[in-house]
GROMACS .gro file of C-alpha atoms in nm:
model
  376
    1UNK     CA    1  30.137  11.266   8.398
    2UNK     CA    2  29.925  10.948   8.299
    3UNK     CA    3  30.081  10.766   8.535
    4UNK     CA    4  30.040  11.037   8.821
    5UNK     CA    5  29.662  11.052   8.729
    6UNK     CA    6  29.635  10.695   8.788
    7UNK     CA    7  29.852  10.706   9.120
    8UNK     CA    8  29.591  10.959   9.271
    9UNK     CA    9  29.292  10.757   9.175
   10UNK     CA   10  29.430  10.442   9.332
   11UNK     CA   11  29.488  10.630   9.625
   12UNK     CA   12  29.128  10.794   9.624
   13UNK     CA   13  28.951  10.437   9.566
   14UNK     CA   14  29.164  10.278   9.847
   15UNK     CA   15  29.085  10.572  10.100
   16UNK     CA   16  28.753  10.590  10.013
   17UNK     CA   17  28.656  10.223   9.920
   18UNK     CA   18  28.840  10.020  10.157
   19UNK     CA   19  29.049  10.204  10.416
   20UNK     CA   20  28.772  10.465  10.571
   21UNK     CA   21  28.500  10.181  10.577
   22UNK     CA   22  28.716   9.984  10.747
   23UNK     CA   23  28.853  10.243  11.003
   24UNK     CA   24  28.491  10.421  11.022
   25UNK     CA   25  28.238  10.134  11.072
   26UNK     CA   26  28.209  10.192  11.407
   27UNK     CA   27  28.236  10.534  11.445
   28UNK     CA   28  27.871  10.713  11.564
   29UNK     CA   29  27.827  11.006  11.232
   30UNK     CA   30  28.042  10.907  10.990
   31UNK     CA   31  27.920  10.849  10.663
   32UNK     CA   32  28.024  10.503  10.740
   33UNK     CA   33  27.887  10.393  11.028
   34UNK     CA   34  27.718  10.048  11.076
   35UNK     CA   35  27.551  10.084  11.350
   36UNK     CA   36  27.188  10.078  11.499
   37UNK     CA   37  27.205  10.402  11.576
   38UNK     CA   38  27.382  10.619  11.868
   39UNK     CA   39  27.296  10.521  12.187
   40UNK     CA   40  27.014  10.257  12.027
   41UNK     CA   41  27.230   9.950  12.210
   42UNK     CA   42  26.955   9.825  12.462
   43UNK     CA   43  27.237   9.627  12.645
   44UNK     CA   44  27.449   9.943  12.699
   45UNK     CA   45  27.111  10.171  12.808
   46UNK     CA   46  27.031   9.867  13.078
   47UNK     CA   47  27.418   9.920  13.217
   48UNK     CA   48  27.379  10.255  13.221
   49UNK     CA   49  27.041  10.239  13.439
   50UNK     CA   50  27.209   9.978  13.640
   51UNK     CA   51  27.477  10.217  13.749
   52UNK     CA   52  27.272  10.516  13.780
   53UNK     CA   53  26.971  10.329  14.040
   54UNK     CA   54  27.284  10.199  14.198
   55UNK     CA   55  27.478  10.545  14.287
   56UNK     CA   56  27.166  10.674  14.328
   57UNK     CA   57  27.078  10.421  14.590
   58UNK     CA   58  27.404  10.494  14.761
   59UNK     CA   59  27.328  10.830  14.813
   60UNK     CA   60  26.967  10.821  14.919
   61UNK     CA   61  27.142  10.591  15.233
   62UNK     CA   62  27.385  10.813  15.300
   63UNK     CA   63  27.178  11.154  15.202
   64UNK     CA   64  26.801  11.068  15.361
   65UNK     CA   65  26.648  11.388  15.211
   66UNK     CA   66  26.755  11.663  14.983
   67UNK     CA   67  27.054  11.899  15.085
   68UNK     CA   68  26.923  12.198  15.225
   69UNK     CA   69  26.980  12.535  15.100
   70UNK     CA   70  27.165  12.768  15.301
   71UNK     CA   71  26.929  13.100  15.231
   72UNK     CA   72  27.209  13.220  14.926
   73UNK     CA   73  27.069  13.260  14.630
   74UNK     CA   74  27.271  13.012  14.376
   75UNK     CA   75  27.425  13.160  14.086
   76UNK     CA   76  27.328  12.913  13.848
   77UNK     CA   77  27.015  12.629  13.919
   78UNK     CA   78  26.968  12.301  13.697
   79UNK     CA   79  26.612  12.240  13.650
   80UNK     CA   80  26.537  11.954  13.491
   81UNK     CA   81  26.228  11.910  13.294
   82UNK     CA   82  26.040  11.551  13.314
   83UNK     CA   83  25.731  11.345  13.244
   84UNK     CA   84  25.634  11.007  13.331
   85UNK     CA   85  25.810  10.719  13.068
   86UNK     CA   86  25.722  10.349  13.088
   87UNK     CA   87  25.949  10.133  13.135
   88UNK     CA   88  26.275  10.359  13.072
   89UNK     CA   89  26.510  10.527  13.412
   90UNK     CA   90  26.631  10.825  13.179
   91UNK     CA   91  26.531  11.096  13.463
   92UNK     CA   92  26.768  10.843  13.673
   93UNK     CA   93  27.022  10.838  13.467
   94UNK     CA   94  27.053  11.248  13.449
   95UNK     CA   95  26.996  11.275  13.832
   96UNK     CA   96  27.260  11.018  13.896
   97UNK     CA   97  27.529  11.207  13.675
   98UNK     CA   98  27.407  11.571  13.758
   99UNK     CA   99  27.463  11.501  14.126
  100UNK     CA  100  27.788  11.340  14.043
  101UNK     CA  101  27.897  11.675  13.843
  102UNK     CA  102  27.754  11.880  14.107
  103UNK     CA  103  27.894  11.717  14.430
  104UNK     CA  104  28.261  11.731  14.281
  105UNK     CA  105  28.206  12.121  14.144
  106UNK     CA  106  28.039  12.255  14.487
  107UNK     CA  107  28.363  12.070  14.696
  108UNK     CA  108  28.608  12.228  14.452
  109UNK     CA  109  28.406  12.538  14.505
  110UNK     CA  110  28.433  12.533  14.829
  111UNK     CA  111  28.773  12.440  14.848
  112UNK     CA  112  28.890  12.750  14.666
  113UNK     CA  113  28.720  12.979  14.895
  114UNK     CA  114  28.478  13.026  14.616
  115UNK     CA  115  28.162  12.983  14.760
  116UNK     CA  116  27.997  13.290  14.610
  117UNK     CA  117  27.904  13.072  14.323
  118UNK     CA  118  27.690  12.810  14.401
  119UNK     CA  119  27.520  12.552  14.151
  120UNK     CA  120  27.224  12.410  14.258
  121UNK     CA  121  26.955  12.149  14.111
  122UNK     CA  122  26.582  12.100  14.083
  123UNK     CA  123  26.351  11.858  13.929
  124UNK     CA  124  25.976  11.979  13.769
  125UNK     CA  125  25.757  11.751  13.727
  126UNK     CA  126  25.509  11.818  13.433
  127UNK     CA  127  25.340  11.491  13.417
  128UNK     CA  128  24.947  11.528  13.353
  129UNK     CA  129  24.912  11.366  13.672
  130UNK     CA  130  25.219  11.471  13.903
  131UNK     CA  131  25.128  11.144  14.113
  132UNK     CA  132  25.185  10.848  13.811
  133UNK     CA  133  25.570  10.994  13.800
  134UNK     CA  134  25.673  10.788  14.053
  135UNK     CA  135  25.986  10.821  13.928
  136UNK     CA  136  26.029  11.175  13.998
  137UNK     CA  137  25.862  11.175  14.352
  138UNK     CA  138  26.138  10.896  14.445
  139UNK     CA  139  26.438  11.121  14.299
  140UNK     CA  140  26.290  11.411  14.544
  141UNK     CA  141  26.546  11.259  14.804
  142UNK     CA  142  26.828  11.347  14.598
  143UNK     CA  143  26.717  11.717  14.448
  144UNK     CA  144  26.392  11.978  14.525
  145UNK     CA  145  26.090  11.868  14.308
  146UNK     CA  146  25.775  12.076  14.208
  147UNK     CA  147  25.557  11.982  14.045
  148UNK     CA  148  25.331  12.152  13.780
  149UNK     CA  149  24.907  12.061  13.928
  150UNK     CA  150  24.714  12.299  13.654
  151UNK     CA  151  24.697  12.083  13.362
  152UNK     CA  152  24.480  12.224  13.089
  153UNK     CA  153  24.213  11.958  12.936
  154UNK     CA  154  24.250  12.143  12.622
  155UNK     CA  155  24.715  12.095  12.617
  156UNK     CA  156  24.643  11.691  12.565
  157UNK     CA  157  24.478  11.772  12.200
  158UNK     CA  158  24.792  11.997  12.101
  159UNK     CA  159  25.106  11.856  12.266
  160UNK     CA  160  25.374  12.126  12.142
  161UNK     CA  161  25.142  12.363  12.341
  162UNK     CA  162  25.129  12.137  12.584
  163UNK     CA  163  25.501  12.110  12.588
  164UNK     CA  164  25.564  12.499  12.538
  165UNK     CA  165  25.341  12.534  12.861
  166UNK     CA  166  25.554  12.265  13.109
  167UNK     CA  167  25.841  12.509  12.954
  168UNK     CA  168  25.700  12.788  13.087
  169UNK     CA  169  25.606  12.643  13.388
  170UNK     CA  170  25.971  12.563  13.483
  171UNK     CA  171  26.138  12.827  13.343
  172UNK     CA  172  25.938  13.079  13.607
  173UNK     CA  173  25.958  12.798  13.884
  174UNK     CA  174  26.340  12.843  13.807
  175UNK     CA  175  26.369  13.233  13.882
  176UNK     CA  176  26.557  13.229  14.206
  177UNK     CA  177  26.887  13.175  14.061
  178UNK     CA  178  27.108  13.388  13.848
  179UNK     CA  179  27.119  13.194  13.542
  180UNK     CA  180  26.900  12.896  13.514
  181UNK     CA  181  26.991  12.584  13.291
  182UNK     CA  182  26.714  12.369  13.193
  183UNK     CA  183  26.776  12.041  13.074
  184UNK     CA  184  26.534  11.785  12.976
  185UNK     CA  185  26.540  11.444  13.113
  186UNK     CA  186  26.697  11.228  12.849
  187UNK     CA  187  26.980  11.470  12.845
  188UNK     CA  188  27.244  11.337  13.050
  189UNK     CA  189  27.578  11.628  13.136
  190UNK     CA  190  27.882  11.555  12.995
  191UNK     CA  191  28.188  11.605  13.213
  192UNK     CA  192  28.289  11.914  13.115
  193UNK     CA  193  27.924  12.090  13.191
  194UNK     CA  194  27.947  12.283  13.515
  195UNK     CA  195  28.265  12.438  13.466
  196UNK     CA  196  28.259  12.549  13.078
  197UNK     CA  197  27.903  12.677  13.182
  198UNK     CA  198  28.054  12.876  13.432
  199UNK     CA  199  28.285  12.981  13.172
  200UNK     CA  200  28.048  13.103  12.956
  201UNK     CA  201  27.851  13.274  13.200
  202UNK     CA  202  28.149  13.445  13.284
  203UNK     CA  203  28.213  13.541  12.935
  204UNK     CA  204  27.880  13.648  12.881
  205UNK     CA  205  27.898  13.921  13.201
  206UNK     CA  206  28.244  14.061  13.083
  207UNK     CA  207  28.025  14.160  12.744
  208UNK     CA  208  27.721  14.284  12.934
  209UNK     CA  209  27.957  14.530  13.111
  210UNK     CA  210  28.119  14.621  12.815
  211UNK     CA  211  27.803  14.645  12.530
  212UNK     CA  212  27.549  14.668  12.777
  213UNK     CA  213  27.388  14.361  12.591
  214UNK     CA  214  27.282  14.022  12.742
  215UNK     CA  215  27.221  13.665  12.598
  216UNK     CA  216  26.867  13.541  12.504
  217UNK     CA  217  26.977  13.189  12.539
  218UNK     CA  218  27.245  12.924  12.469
  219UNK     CA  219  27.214  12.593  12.325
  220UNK     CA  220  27.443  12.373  12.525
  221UNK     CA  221  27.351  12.078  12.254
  222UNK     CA  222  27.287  12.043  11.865
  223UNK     CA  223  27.208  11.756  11.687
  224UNK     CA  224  27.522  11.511  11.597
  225UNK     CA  225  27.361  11.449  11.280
  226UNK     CA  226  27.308  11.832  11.203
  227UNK     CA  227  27.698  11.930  11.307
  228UNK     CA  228  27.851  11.765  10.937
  229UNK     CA  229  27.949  12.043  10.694
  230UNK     CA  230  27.661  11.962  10.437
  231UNK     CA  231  27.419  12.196  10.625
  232UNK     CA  232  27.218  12.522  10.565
  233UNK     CA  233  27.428  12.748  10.768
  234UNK     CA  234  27.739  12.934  10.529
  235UNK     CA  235  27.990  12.907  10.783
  236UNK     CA  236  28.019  12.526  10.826
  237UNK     CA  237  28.123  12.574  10.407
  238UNK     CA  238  28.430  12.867  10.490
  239UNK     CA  239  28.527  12.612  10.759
  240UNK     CA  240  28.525  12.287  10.562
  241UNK     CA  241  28.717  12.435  10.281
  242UNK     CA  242  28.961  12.652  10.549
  243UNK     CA  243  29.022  12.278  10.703
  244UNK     CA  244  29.122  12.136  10.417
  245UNK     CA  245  29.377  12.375  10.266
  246UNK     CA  246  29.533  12.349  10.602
  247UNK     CA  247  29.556  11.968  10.547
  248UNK     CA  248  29.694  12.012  10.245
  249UNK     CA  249  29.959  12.263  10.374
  250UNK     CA  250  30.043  12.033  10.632
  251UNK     CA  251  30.102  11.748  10.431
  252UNK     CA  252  30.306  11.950  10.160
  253UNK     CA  253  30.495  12.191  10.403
  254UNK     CA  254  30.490  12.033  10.746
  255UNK     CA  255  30.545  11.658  10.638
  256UNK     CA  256  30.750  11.747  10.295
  257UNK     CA  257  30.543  11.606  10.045
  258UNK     CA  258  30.561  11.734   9.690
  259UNK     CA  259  30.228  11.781   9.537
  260UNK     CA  260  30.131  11.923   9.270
  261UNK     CA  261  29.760  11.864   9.132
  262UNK     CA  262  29.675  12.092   9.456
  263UNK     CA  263  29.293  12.094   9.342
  264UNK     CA  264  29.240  11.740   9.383
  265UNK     CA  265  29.369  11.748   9.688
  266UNK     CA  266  29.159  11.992   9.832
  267UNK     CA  267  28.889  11.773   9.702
  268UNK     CA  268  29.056  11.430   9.863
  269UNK     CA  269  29.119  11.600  10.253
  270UNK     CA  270  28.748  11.767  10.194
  271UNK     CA  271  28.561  11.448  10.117
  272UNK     CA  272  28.782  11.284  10.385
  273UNK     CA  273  28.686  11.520  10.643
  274UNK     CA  274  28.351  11.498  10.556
  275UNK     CA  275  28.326  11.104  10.582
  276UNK     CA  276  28.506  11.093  10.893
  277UNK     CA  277  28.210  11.346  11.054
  278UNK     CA  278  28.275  11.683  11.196
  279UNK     CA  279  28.136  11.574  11.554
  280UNK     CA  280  28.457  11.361  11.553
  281UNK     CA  281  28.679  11.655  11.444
  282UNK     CA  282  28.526  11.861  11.730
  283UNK     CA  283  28.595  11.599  12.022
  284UNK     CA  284  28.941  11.571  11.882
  285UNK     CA  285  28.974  11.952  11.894
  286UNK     CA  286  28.828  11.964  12.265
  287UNK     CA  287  29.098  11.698  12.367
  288UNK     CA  288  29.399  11.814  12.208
  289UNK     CA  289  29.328  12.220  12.324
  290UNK     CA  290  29.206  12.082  12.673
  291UNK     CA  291  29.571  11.929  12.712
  292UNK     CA  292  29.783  12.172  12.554
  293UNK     CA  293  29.618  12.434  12.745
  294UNK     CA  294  29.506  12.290  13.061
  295UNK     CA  295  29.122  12.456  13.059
  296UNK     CA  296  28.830  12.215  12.964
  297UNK     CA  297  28.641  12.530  12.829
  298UNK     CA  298  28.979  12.609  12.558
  299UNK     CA  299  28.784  12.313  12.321
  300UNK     CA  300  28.461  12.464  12.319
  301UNK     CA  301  28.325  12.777  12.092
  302UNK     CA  302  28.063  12.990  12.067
  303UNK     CA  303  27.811  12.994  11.691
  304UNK     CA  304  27.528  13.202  11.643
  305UNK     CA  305  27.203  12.964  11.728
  306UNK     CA  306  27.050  12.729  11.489
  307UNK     CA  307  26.723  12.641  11.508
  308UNK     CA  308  26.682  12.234  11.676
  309UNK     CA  309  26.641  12.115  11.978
  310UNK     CA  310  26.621  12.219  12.333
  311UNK     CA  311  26.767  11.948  12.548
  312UNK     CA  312  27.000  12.188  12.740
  313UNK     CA  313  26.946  12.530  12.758
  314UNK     CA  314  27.122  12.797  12.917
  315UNK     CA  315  26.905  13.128  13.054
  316UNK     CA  316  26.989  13.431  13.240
  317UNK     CA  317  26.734  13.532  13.515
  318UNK     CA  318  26.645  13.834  13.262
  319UNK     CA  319  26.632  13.597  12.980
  320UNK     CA  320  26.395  13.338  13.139
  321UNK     CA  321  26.124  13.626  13.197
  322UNK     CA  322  26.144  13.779  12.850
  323UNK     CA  323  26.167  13.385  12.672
  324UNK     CA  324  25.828  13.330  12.922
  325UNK     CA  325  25.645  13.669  12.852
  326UNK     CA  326  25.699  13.547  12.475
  327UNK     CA  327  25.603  13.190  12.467
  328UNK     CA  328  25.270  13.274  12.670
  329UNK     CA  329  25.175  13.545  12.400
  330UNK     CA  330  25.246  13.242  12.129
  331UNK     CA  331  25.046  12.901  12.051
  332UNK     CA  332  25.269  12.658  11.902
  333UNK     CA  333  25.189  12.312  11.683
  334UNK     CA  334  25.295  12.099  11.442
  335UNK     CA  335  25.574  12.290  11.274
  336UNK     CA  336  25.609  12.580  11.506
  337UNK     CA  337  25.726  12.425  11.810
  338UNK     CA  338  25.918  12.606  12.111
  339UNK     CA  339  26.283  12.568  11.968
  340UNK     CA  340  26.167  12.713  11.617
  341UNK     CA  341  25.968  12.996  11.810
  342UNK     CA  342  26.238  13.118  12.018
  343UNK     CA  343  26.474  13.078  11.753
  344UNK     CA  344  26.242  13.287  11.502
  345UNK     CA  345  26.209  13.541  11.754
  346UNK     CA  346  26.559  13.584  11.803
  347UNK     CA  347  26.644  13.617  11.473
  348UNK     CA  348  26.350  13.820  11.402
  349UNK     CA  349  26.493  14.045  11.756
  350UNK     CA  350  26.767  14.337  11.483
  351UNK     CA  351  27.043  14.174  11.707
  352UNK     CA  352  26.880  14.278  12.010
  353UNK     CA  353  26.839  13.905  12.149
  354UNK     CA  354  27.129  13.716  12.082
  355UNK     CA  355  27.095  13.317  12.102
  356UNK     CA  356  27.434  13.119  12.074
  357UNK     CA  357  27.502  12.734  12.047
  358UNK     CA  358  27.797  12.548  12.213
  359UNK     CA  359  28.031  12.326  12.009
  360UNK     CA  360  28.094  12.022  12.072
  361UNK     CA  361  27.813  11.938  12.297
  362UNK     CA  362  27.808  11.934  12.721
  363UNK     CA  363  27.500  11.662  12.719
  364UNK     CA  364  27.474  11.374  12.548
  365UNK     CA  365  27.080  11.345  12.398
  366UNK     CA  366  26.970  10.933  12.512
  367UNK     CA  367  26.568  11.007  12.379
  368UNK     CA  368  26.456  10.969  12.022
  369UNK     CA  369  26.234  11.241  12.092
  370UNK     CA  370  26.142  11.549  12.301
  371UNK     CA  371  26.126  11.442  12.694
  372UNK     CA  372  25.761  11.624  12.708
  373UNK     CA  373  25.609  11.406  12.416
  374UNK     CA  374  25.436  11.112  12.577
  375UNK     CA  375  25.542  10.837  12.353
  376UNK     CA  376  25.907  10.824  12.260
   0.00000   0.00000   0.00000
């Protein structure tokens, strides 16, 4: 028994000491990670503008001026939310990949005979002065813009008003569409976007028939750092220790070890799981359920909301009006900004306005802050 005692702390010092640092140091979330931080790598953000202004200057020679709508009212519409930022091309960057997404899910579309469910795209322009986003006026050839021209005097001395009101502002400039998906413009779509939103939304209208109940809203992104077990919500605890029993099955049942201090190895494939970082464990998921079952929506869940951020989120047309009606009645600041509000007033709803999040993520977040703040 002494012996066995010291065989499983050898084995917990090197897992933990040498091999996960080793393995880990370059993985974004772990508790190892040496990194600047995700996406802080200036030379990878100046390739990534590089190839955005260049497909986007590709299509503005082939496509002189937006594509024009054909009268049907699209079933879901991309608005993305921007504001002037010196020196950075992240409105670029989410134009460029948007219309990449879009352009590829409108031909399939179409192909299928499928037409009936268009996706469309919009940019709104919320800059104090519409004009200084140049930006934004030179993307115009690639999507609609509007443009937001009753700035308040009063919005530049409280700036989560100021960003609740551009909210507002886009959300109702967003209403001809079914479902409306706002996204902020340092939030740049994943691959899988379009069709696991579609997904959702489909989802979402089989329950509506059924209950007679609709969404309030759906997070398509939560913080990296706030997706790790160690967190508020009692869930992520049921699911860290339900993980790592089945690890432990697996290795005793599966693989044919023999082990017998069970306890200690629920603590081991626990703190292992934890170090590696549950974003990781969620992309793996994604990929392995994505291959075994041939849908890119089989890897992705649906959690009740938590409260941060608002980078992507997913309306219905009914949804949009009653989130509007409620973030006019409200004045927000330091503390109480949109994403807390709407989430509070969920909650605070008896069930009646149900806000979800989507796991793992369908944008990837390239700001430090929110895209409405003026310094980032």
């Amino acid at each position: 028994m002494r012996y066995e005692g010291v065989g499983l702390t050898v084995v917990f010092v090197l897992t933990f000491s040498v091999g996960l640092p080793v393995l880990c140091g370059t993985w974004p979330y772990s508790a190892y990670y040496r990194g600047e931080g995700v996406g802080s790598s200036s030379s990878s953000a100046n390739d990534d503008d590089s190839s955005a202004l260049a497909y986007l200057s590709q299509m503005e020679t082939a496509q002189q001026q937006p594509e024009e709508e054909d009268g049907r009212r699209p079933f879901l519409l991309v608005t993305i939310v921007t504001v002037r930022r010196e020196g950075q091309f992240y409105l670029s960057r989410v134009v460029a990949r948007l219309h990449q997404l879009l352009s590829k899910y409108n031909n399939e579309q179409h192909a299928g005979n499928d037409d009936a469910f268009v996706i469309r795209a919009m940019i709104c322009n919320v800059n104090d002065d519409p004009q200084l986003h140049r930006e934004a006026l030179h993307l115009q050839r690639i999507f609609p813009l509007v443009q937001r021209r009753d700035q308040l005097p009063v919005a530049i001395h409280n700036l989560m008003d100021k960003e609740k009101e551009d909210y507002i502002f886009c959300l109702n400039a967003s209403r001809s569409a079914d479902y409306i998906l706002i996204l902020e413009d340092d939030a740049v779509p994943l691959d899988d976007l379009l069709p696991v939103t579609r997904r959702f939304i489909d989802y979402f209208n089989q329950q509506r028939s059924r209950r007679r109940a609709d969404f309030f809203y759906v997070k398509l992104y939560h913080p990296e750092r706030l997706q790790n077990y160690l967190q508020p919500e009692p869930w992520r605890i049921a699911e860290w220790l339900a993980v790592s029993v089945l690890s432990v099955y697996l290795l005793q049942v599966v693989f044919g070890f023999r082990l017998r201090r069970h306890s200690f190895w629920l603590v081991y494939f626990m703190a292992l799981i934890e170090c590696l970082g549950r974003p990781h464990l969620l992309q793996l998921k994604r990929w392995m359920l994505a291959r075994l079952v041939a849908d890119p929506a089989a890897g992705y869940h649906l959690l009740q909301a938590t409260e941060c951020c608002t980078p992507a989120m997913l309306f219905s047309n009914a949804s949009a009006a009653t989130a509007s009606a409620f973030l006019s009645s409200i004045t927000c600041r330091k503390g109480y900004a949109k994403d807390t509000a709407l989430y509070l007033h969920s909650r605070q709803s008896g069930g009646r306005l149900q806000s979800f999040v989507v796991e793992p993520n369908l944008v990837q977040h390239i700001g430090r802050v929110s895209t409405l703040r003026r310094n980032h």
